[in-house]
Short mmCIF file of C-alpha atoms in Angstrom, two decimals:
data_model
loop_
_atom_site.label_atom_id
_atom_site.label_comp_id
_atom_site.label_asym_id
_atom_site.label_seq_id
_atom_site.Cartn_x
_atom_site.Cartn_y
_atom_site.Cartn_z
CA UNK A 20 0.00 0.00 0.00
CA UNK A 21 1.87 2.81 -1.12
CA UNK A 22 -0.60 5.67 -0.23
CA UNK A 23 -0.79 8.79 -2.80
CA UNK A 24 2.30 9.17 -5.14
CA UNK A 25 3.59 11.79 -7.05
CA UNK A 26 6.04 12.02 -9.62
CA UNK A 27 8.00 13.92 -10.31
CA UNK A 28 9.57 15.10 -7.07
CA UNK A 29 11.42 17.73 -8.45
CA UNK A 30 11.15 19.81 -12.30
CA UNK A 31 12.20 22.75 -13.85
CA UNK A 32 10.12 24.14 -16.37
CA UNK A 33 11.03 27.23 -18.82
CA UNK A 34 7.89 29.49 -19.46
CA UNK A 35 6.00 28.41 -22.55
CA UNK A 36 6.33 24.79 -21.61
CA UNK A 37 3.59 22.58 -20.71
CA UNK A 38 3.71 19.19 -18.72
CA UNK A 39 1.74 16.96 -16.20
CA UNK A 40 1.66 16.12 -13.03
CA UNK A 41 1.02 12.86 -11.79
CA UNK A 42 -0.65 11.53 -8.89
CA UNK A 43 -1.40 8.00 -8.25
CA UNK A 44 -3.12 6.38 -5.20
CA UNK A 45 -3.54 2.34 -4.41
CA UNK A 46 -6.30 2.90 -1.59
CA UNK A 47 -9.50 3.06 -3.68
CA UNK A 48 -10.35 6.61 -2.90
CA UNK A 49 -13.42 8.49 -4.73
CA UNK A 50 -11.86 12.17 -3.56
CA UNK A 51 -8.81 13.67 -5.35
CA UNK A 52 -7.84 16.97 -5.04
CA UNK A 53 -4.60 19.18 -6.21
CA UNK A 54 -3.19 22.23 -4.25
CA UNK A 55 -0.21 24.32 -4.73
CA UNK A 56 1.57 25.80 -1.59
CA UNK A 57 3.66 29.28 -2.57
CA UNK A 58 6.41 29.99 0.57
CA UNK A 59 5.25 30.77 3.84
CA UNK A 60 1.96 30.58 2.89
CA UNK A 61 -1.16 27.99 3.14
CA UNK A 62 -2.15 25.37 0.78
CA UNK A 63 -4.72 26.70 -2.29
CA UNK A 64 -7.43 24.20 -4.00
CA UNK A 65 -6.80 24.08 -7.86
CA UNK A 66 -9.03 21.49 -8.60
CA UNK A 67 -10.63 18.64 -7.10
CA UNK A 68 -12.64 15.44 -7.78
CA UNK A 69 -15.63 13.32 -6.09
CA UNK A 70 -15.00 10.33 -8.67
CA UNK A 71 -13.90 9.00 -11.77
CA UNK A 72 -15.30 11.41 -14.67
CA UNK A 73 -15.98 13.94 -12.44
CA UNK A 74 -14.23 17.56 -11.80
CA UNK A 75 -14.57 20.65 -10.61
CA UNK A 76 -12.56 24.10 -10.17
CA UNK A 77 -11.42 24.71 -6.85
CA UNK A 78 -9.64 28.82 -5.67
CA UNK A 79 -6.80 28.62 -8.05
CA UNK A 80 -7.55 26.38 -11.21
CA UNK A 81 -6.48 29.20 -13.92
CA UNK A 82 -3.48 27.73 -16.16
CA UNK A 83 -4.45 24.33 -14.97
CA UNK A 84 -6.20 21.54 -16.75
CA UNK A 85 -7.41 17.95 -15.11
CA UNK A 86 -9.17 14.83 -15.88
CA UNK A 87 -9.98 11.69 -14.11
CA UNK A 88 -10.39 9.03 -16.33
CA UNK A 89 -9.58 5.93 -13.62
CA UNK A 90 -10.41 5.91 -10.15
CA UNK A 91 -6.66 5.84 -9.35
CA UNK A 92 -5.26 8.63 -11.03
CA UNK A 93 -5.41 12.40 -11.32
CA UNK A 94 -2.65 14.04 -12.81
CA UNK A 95 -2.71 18.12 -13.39
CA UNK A 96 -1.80 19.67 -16.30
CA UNK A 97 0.23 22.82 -16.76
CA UNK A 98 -1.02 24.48 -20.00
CA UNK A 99 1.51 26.99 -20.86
CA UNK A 100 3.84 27.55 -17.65
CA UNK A 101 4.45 30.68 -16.40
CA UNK A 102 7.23 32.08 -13.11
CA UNK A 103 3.55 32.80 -11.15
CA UNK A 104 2.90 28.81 -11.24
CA UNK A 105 6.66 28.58 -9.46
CA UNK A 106 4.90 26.22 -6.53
CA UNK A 107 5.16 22.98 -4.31
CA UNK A 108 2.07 21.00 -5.73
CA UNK A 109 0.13 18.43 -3.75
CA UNK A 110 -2.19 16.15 -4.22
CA UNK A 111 -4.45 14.18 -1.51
CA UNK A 112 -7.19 11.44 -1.59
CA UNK A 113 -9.95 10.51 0.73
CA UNK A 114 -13.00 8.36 0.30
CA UNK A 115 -16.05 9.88 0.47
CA UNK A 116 -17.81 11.80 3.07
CA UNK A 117 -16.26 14.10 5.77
CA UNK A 118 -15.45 11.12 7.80
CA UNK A 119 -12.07 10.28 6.60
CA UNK A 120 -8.98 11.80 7.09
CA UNK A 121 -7.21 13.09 3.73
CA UNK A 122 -4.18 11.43 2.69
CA UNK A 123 -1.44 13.72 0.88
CA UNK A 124 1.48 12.97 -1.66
CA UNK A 125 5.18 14.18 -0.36
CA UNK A 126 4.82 17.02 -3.34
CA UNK A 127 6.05 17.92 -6.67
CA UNK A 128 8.72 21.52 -6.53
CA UNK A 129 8.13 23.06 -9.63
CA UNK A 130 10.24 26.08 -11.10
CA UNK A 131 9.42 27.85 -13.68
CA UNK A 132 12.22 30.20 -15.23
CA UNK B 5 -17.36 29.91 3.37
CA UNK B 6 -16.05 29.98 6.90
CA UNK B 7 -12.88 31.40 7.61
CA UNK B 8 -10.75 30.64 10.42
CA UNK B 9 -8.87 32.28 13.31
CA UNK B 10 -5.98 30.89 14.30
CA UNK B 11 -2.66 31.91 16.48
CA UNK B 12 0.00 32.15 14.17
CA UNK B 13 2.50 30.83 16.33
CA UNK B 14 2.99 29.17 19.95
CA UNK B 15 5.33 27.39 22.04
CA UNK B 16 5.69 24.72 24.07
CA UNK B 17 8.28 22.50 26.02
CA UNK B 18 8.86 19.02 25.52
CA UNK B 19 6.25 16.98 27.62
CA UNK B 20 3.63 19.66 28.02
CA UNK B 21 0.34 19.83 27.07
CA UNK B 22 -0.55 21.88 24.13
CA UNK B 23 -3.84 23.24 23.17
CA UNK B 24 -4.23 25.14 19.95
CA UNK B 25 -7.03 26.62 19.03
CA UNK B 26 -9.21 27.36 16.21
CA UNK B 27 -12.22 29.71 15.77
CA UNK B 28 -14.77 29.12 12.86
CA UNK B 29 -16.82 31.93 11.94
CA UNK B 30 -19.57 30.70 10.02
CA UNK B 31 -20.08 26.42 10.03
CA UNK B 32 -22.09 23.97 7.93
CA UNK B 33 -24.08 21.90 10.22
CA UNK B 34 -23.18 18.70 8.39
CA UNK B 35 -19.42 18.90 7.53
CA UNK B 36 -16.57 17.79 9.65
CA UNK B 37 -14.08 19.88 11.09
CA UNK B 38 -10.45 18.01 10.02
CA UNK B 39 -7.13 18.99 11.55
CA UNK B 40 -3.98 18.69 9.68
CA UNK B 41 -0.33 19.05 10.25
CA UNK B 42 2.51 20.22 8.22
CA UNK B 43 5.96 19.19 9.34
CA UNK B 44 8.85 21.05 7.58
CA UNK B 45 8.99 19.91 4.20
CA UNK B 46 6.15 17.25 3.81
CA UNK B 47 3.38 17.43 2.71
CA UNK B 48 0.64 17.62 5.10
CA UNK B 49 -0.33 14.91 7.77
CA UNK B 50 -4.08 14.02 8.66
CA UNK B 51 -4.47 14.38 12.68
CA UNK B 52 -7.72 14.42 13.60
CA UNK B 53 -11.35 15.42 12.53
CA UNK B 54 -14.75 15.36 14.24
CA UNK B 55 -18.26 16.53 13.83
CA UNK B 56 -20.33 17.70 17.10
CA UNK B 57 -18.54 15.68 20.14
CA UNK B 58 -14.92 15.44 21.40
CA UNK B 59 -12.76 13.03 19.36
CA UNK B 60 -9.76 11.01 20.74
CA UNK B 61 -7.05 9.16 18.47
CA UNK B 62 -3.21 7.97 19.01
CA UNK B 63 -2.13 11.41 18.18
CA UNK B 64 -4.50 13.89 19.37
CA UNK B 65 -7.75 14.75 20.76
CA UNK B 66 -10.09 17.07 19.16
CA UNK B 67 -12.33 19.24 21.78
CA UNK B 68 -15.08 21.19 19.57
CA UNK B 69 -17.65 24.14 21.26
CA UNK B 70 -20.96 23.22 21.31
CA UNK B 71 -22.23 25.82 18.75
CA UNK B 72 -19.20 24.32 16.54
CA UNK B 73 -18.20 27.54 15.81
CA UNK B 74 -14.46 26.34 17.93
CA UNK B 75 -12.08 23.94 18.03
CA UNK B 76 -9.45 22.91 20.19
CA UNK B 77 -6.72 20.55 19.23
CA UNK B 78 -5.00 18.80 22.39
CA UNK B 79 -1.42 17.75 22.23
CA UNK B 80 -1.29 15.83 25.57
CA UNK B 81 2.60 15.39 26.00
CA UNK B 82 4.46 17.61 23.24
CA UNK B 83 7.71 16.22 21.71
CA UNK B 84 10.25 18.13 19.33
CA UNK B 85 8.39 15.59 16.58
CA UNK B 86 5.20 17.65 16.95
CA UNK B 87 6.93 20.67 15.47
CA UNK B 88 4.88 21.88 12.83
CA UNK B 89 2.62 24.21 11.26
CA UNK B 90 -1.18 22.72 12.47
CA UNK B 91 -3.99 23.41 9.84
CA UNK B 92 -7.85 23.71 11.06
CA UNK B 93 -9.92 22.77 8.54
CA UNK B 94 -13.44 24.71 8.94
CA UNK B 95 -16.81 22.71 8.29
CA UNK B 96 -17.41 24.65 5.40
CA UNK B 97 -20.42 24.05 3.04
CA UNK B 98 -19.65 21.71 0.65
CA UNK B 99 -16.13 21.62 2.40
CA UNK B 100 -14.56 18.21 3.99
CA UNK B 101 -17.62 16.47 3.06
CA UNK B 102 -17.12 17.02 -1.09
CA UNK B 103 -13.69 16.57 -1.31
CA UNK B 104 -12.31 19.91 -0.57
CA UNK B 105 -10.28 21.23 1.98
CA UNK B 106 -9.91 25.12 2.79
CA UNK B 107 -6.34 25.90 4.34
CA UNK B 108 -5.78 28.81 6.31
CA UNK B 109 -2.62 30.43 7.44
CA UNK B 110 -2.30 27.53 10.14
CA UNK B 111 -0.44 27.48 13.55
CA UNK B 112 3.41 27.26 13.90
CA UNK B 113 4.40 24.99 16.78
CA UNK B 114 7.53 25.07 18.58
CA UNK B 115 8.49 22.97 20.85
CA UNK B 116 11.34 23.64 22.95
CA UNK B 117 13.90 20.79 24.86
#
């Protein structure tokens, strides 16, 4: 059981560039979500999911793309990067209802130059 | 959506109790109030969550006000692993319950030798 993983750990990106983020989880969860933490500050919902085929926008989801096509994976996609997406990205799962604690990925550091 | 109000730092010494608080402006009567911790350089950890009564786990208890509009997480014996930056999660609307979580600015813990 290897929880929520994300790859890559580390990537630098030059503006212009696009790429995806991938997170996987092995524990069967209907909730995804994404956030990005900037220094010092809180986390911030990009964009989140209740279940496979389903999406929605969360505070931050402008430059971002998503899709959940499996159960198991959500990766994020950075359209057309840009310095402002310069981040820590994280993604967590949870099953459903407010019950459950949410489990998070160890996070993706993302430059963009 | 309700905001929250907590300290932005405290301290403790190693073995001591520590409460940290959490004020909730406006609640949702049916979502959970989740506490989360974030230790220096992980992503964040799931510690506790609860509804409408006082919650106990290995790591924490959770004391919440009767009009839910507080919560208290209790520590019971700090150690220098419980060093972090603890996240209240407010039982916003459509919040814990639908796959979303709403960071604040969170409490930094210190705790000293």
């Amino acid at each position: 059981n290897a929880g929520v993983t994300q790859t890559p750990k580390f990537q630098v990106l030059k503006t212009g560039q696009s790429m995806t983020l991938q997170c996987a989880q092995d524990m069967n969860h209907e909730y995804m979500s994404w956030y990005r933490q900037d220094p010092g500050m809180g986390l911030r919902l990009i964009h989140y999911s209740v279940g496979a085929g389903i999406t929605d926008q969360g505070e931050v989801p402008n430059g971002y793309n998503v899709s959940r096509s499996t159960t198991e994976d959500f990766p994020l996609r950075l359209l057309s990067a840009a310095p402002s997406q310069t981040s820590v990205y994280f993604c967590a799962s949870s099953r459903t209802g407010g019950g459950y604690g949410y489990t998070f990925g160890s996070g993706t550091r993302l430059t963009v130059v | 959506d309700a905001k929250t109000t907590q300290p932005n730092s405290m301290e403790s010494n190693e073995e001591e109790p520590v409460h940290l608080p959490c004020n909730h402006s406006t609640i949702s009567g049916t979502d959970y109030i989740h506490w989360y911790r974030q230790l220096p350089s992980q992503g964040p950890e799931y510690v506790i969550h609860g509804l409408t009564s006082n919650v106990n786990n290995r790591m924490a208890s959770l004391a919440i006000a009767e009009d839910r509009k507080s919560s208290t997480l209790i520590l019971h014996r700090a150690t220098l692993r419980d060093a972090a930056v603890y996240y209240c999660i407010p039982p916003n609307a459509g919040g814990t319950s639908y796959g979303k979580l709403t960071f604040g600015q969170g409490t930094i813990l210190t705790v000293h030798p």
